[in-house]
Amino acid sequence: MIGIKTEEEIAIMRENALMVSQTLAEVGKIIAPGVTTKELDSVAEKYIRSLGAEPGFLGYEGYPATLCTSINEVVVHGFPSDRKLKEGDIVSVDCGTKYRGFYGDSAYTFPVGKVSEGTKALLDATKASLYKGIEKAVAGGRIGDIGEAVQSYVESLGYGVVREMVGHGIGHNMHESPEVPNYGRHGHGVKLKDGMVICIEPMITAGRKEIYLDDNGWGIITADGKNAAHFELTVVVRKGTPEVLSTFEFIEKNK
Ligand code: MF3
Ligand code: CO
């Protein structure tokens, strides 16, 4: 049986998810042209520690920072650096916490200043695809139901779905079974059960879906150099209606 969590465990994971959600909003407040991604990282680390938690990514398999900050054609796992954000960029901010033995993990792609209509459409579609996937996180369904919902939505709009990187179960470990691809077929894959906790995280490309690995061994970059977007929430599979543990409400109420 794949990672069914008890309600006590889910309560701790709910706290992690809340802390991640609040941290993303703190970071979002300072995103503007001229700010470096290292500055974002520093705000996030201090904020997470102020809540009494620890950064979930720092040191994870050697990862060197609190956040993944992935600009434009970088899909995920970008290292925070001295590069300054500029007007029209998009930056995926992926954040994790560790608290009371459990992980939290969520991501949001922010526009920097004013972005083009096409870029805005990519962000909207990627976020909408995440919610399409979440709707399928119900007991009795299958992992493929989630992937198909994400894939059919974004492909109908002409976007690409990254294949090499997938969502995942989460708990005492950041990455647990099952894998949660953003593509697939309804009725296929692992059966979804009440109390499974998963991270759904569409990684969607404006152009072709192919990616390559950065020389630094982490960054995932679109092969055609076009933008990619990434949104992630932590969800409990439930009977009837999924329970979404993390939220973008703190980010979006700042807008
Ligand atoms: N949210 C990311 C993921 O699910 C976690 C980043 S991996 C790390 O892959 F190593 F940077 F922590
Ligand atoms: Co994740």
Short mmCIF file of C-alpha atoms and ligand atoms in Angstrom, two decimals:
data_model
loop_
_atom_site.label_atom_id
_atom_site.label_comp_id
_atom_site.label_asym_id
_atom_site.label_seq_id
_atom_site.Cartn_x
_atom_site.Cartn_y
_atom_site.Cartn_z
CA MET A 1 0.00 0.00 0.00
CA ILE A 2 1.41 3.38 -1.02
CA GLY A 3 1.79 5.99 1.73
CA ILE A 4 -1.63 6.44 3.27
CA LYS A 5 -1.24 9.09 5.97
CA THR A 6 -3.11 9.17 9.25
CA GLU A 7 -5.14 12.25 10.13
CA GLU A 8 -2.48 13.13 12.74
CA GLU A 9 0.20 13.04 10.05
CA ILE A 10 -1.95 15.05 7.67
CA ALA A 11 -2.42 17.70 10.37
CA ILE A 12 1.37 18.20 10.50
CA MET A 13 1.57 18.23 6.72
CA ARG A 14 -1.19 20.87 6.69
CA GLU A 15 1.05 23.06 8.88
CA ASN A 16 3.98 22.54 6.50
CA ALA A 17 1.79 23.41 3.52
CA LEU A 18 0.61 26.58 5.22
CA MET A 19 4.17 27.65 5.97
CA VAL A 20 5.25 27.05 2.38
CA SER A 21 2.23 28.99 1.12
CA GLN A 22 3.03 31.94 3.38
CA THR A 23 6.69 31.86 2.41
CA LEU A 24 5.85 32.00 -1.30
CA ALA A 25 3.72 35.07 -0.58
CA GLU A 26 6.57 36.74 1.34
CA VAL A 27 8.86 36.13 -1.62
CA GLY A 28 6.19 37.34 -4.03
CA LYS A 29 5.97 40.68 -2.22
CA ILE A 30 9.52 41.61 -3.23
CA ILE A 31 9.56 40.25 -6.79
CA ALA A 32 10.27 43.21 -9.08
CA PRO A 33 12.73 44.24 -11.78
CA GLY A 34 16.25 44.61 -10.31
CA VAL A 35 15.87 42.08 -7.49
CA THR A 36 18.23 39.10 -7.56
CA THR A 37 17.08 35.54 -7.04
CA LYS A 38 19.59 35.25 -4.16
CA GLU A 39 17.65 38.02 -2.43
CA LEU A 40 14.48 35.98 -2.85
CA ASP A 41 16.26 32.98 -1.37
CA SER A 42 17.43 34.92 1.64
CA VAL A 43 13.93 36.24 2.38
CA ALA A 44 12.54 32.72 2.13
CA GLU A 45 15.15 31.14 4.38
CA LYS A 46 14.75 33.76 7.10
CA TYR A 47 10.97 33.58 6.95
CA ILE A 48 10.88 29.76 7.16
CA ARG A 49 13.23 29.79 10.15
CA SER A 50 11.17 32.53 11.81
CA LEU A 51 8.22 30.13 11.69
CA GLY A 52 10.27 27.50 13.53
CA ALA A 53 10.66 25.29 10.47
CA GLU A 54 13.66 24.44 8.28
CA PRO A 55 14.14 24.89 4.56
CA GLY A 56 13.16 21.57 2.97
CA PHE A 57 15.39 21.84 -0.10
CA LEU A 58 18.64 23.13 1.44
CA GLY A 59 21.08 20.21 1.43
CA TYR A 60 18.52 17.84 -0.10
CA GLU A 61 20.62 15.55 -2.31
CA GLY A 62 23.20 18.33 -2.22
CA TYR A 63 20.82 21.10 -3.36
CA PRO A 64 22.51 24.41 -2.38
CA ALA A 65 19.60 26.75 -1.54
CA THR A 66 16.21 27.25 0.11
CA LEU A 67 14.39 27.98 -3.15
CA CYS A 68 14.48 26.87 -6.72
CA THR A 69 14.21 30.06 -8.79
CA SER A 70 13.74 29.25 -12.44
CA ILE A 71 13.68 32.17 -14.86
CA ASN A 72 12.01 32.08 -18.31
CA GLU A 73 13.37 29.06 -20.24
CA VAL A 74 14.51 27.37 -17.02
CA VAL A 75 11.66 24.99 -16.19
CA VAL A 76 12.61 23.97 -12.65
CA HIS A 77 15.55 23.60 -10.23
CA GLY A 78 17.22 26.92 -11.08
CA PHE A 79 19.80 27.99 -8.49
CA PRO A 80 19.30 31.38 -6.84
CA SER A 81 22.07 33.66 -8.11
CA ASP A 82 23.16 37.28 -8.51
CA ARG A 83 21.17 37.55 -11.72
CA LYS A 84 18.70 40.41 -11.51
CA LEU A 85 15.09 39.86 -12.51
CA LYS A 86 13.99 42.14 -15.30
CA GLU A 87 10.67 43.48 -16.55
CA GLY A 88 8.86 40.84 -18.64
CA ASP A 89 10.63 37.84 -17.06
CA ILE A 90 8.78 35.05 -15.33
CA VAL A 91 10.24 33.26 -12.34
CA SER A 92 9.09 29.94 -10.92
CA VAL A 93 9.68 29.97 -7.17
CA ASP A 94 9.62 26.47 -5.71
CA CYS A 95 9.77 26.22 -1.92
CA GLY A 96 9.97 23.42 0.63
CA THR A 97 9.80 23.21 4.39
CA LYS A 98 10.64 20.56 6.92
CA TYR A 99 8.78 20.65 10.20
CA ARG A 100 7.99 17.95 12.78
CA GLY A 101 9.43 15.28 10.52
CA PHE A 102 7.37 16.10 7.43
CA TYR A 103 7.87 18.08 4.25
CA GLY A 104 5.93 20.84 2.53
CA ASP A 105 6.47 21.63 -1.17
CA SER A 106 4.75 24.14 -3.47
CA ALA A 107 5.62 26.43 -6.37
CA TYR A 108 4.27 29.50 -8.14
CA THR A 109 5.43 31.21 -11.31
CA PHE A 110 5.44 34.98 -10.87
CA PRO A 111 5.44 37.60 -13.62
CA VAL A 112 8.13 40.27 -13.14
CA GLY A 113 6.60 43.67 -13.75
CA LYS A 114 4.51 43.70 -16.88
CA VAL A 115 4.72 40.59 -19.08
CA SER A 116 3.51 40.01 -22.64
CA GLU A 117 -0.01 38.71 -23.35
CA GLY A 118 1.47 35.44 -24.54
CA THR A 119 3.43 35.00 -21.34
CA LYS A 120 0.39 35.81 -19.22
CA ALA A 121 -1.59 33.19 -21.16
CA LEU A 122 1.09 30.55 -20.43
CA LEU A 123 0.94 31.32 -16.70
CA ASP A 124 -2.86 31.22 -16.63
CA ALA A 125 -3.02 27.96 -18.56
CA THR A 126 -0.41 26.25 -16.39
CA LYS A 127 -2.15 27.26 -13.18
CA ALA A 128 -5.54 26.24 -14.58
CA SER A 129 -4.10 22.85 -15.58
CA LEU A 130 -2.98 22.29 -11.99
CA TYR A 131 -6.55 22.79 -10.78
CA LYS A 132 -7.81 20.45 -13.53
CA GLY A 133 -5.42 17.82 -12.18
CA ILE A 134 -6.41 18.46 -8.57
CA GLU A 135 -10.08 17.79 -9.40
CA LYS A 136 -9.08 14.23 -10.28
CA ALA A 137 -7.32 13.53 -6.97
CA VAL A 138 -10.26 11.54 -5.65
CA ALA A 139 -10.32 8.10 -4.05
CA GLY A 140 -11.18 5.38 -6.54
CA GLY A 141 -9.58 7.21 -9.45
CA ARG A 142 -6.15 6.57 -10.92
CA ILE A 143 -2.96 8.59 -11.26
CA GLY A 144 -3.52 8.65 -15.03
CA ASP A 145 -6.75 10.60 -14.51
CA ILE A 146 -4.69 13.49 -13.12
CA GLY A 147 -2.13 13.37 -15.91
CA GLU A 148 -4.73 13.20 -18.64
CA ALA A 149 -6.63 16.16 -17.20
CA VAL A 150 -3.48 18.32 -17.16
CA GLN A 151 -2.22 17.16 -20.54
CA SER A 152 -5.46 17.40 -22.50
CA TYR A 153 -6.07 20.92 -21.22
CA VAL A 154 -2.67 22.40 -22.02
CA GLU A 155 -2.15 20.54 -25.28
CA SER A 156 -5.52 21.80 -26.53
CA LEU A 157 -4.05 25.29 -26.10
CA GLY A 158 -0.89 24.38 -28.02
CA TYR A 159 1.50 24.08 -25.07
CA GLY A 160 3.89 21.24 -24.24
CA VAL A 161 4.04 18.95 -21.20
CA VAL A 162 7.51 18.14 -19.87
CA ARG A 163 7.84 14.36 -19.62
CA GLU A 164 11.08 13.89 -17.70
CA MET A 165 9.95 15.61 -14.50
CA VAL A 166 6.85 14.60 -12.57
CA GLY A 167 4.94 15.30 -9.37
CA HIS A 168 5.22 12.94 -6.44
CA GLY A 169 3.94 11.65 -3.15
CA ILE A 170 5.19 13.54 -0.09
CA GLY A 171 5.48 12.84 3.63
CA HIS A 172 8.50 12.02 5.80
CA ASN A 173 10.38 12.25 2.49
CA MET A 174 10.02 15.03 -0.06
CA HIS A 175 9.69 12.57 -2.88
CA GLU A 176 7.62 9.46 -2.18
CA SER A 177 5.61 7.08 -4.32
CA PRO A 178 3.60 7.43 -6.43
CA GLU A 179 5.02 9.46 -9.28
CA VAL A 180 2.44 11.96 -10.53
CA PRO A 181 3.05 12.62 -14.24
CA ASN A 182 1.41 15.57 -15.94
CA TYR A 183 0.48 13.31 -18.86
CA GLY A 184 -1.22 9.94 -19.05
CA ARG A 185 -4.42 8.09 -19.69
CA HIS A 186 -7.61 8.09 -17.72
CA GLY A 187 -8.09 4.81 -15.85
CA HIS A 188 -4.38 3.93 -15.93
CA GLY A 189 -1.72 3.93 -13.22
CA VAL A 190 -1.74 3.66 -9.44
CA LYS A 191 -5.14 3.62 -7.78
CA LEU A 192 -5.86 6.71 -5.67
CA LYS A 193 -6.80 6.09 -2.06
CA ASP A 194 -8.17 8.30 0.70
CA GLY A 195 -5.26 9.75 2.71
CA MET A 196 -2.60 9.65 -0.02
CA VAL A 197 -0.75 12.99 -0.06
CA ILE A 198 0.63 14.07 -3.42
CA CYS A 199 2.26 17.08 -5.04
CA ILE A 200 0.79 17.91 -8.43
CA GLU A 201 3.15 20.16 -10.38
CA PRO A 202 2.59 20.78 -14.08
CA MET A 203 5.70 21.96 -15.94
CA ILE A 204 4.38 23.44 -19.16
CA THR A 205 6.29 24.81 -22.12
CA ALA A 206 5.27 27.62 -24.45
CA GLY A 207 6.89 25.75 -27.34
CA ARG A 208 8.31 22.25 -27.68
CA LYS A 209 8.25 19.93 -24.68
CA GLU A 210 11.90 18.81 -24.90
CA ILE A 211 14.32 19.84 -22.17
CA TYR A 212 17.99 19.43 -21.32
CA LEU A 213 19.96 19.39 -18.08
CA ASP A 214 22.08 22.44 -17.26
CA ASP A 215 25.84 21.97 -16.88
CA ASN A 216 25.36 22.60 -13.15
CA GLY A 217 23.62 19.20 -12.95
CA TRP A 218 20.31 20.62 -11.69
CA GLY A 219 18.67 23.20 -13.93
CA ILE A 220 16.08 21.87 -16.38
CA ILE A 221 15.92 24.08 -19.48
CA THR A 222 13.69 24.08 -22.56
CA ALA A 223 15.53 22.85 -25.65
CA ASP A 224 13.98 25.54 -27.84
CA GLY A 225 14.76 28.34 -25.36
CA LYS A 226 11.11 29.34 -24.99
CA ASN A 227 9.48 30.03 -21.64
CA ALA A 228 8.11 27.39 -19.31
CA ALA A 229 5.82 27.74 -16.30
CA HIS A 230 5.43 25.65 -13.16
CA PHE A 231 2.82 25.63 -10.39
CA GLU A 232 2.66 23.10 -7.55
CA LEU A 233 0.24 22.37 -4.72
CA THR A 234 0.10 19.62 -2.10
CA VAL A 235 -3.15 17.67 -2.14
CA VAL A 236 -4.75 14.94 -0.02
CA VAL A 237 -6.70 12.37 -2.02
CA ARG A 238 -10.16 12.18 -0.50
CA LYS A 239 -13.46 10.47 -1.23
CA GLY A 240 -15.52 12.88 -3.31
CA THR A 241 -13.56 16.14 -3.04
CA PRO A 242 -9.78 16.44 -2.82
CA GLU A 243 -8.31 18.42 0.08
CA VAL A 244 -5.76 20.99 -1.08
CA LEU A 245 -3.26 21.58 1.74
CA SER A 246 -1.25 24.44 0.27
CA THR A 247 -2.76 27.54 -1.27
CA PHE A 248 -1.98 30.51 -3.50
CA GLU A 249 -4.45 32.74 -1.65
CA PHE A 250 -1.73 34.59 0.29
CA ILE A 251 0.13 35.34 -2.94
CA GLU A 252 -2.92 36.41 -4.87
CA LYS A 253 -4.42 38.63 -2.20
CA ASN A 254 -1.23 40.76 -2.44
CA LYS A 255 -1.89 41.49 -6.10
N1 MF3 B 1 9.50 20.78 -5.75
C1 MF3 B 1 10.70 20.19 -6.23
C2 MF3 B 1 10.38 18.85 -6.78
O1 MF3 B 1 9.36 18.31 -6.48
C3 MF3 B 1 11.71 20.02 -5.18
C4 MF3 B 1 13.00 20.56 -5.55
S1 MF3 B 1 14.19 19.37 -5.38
C5 MF3 B 1 15.41 20.10 -4.47
O2 MF3 B 1 11.16 18.29 -7.54
F1 MF3 B 1 16.38 19.32 -4.47
F2 MF3 B 1 15.66 21.27 -4.96
F3 MF3 B 1 15.01 20.22 -3.26
CO CO B 2 7.55 18.89 -5.82
#
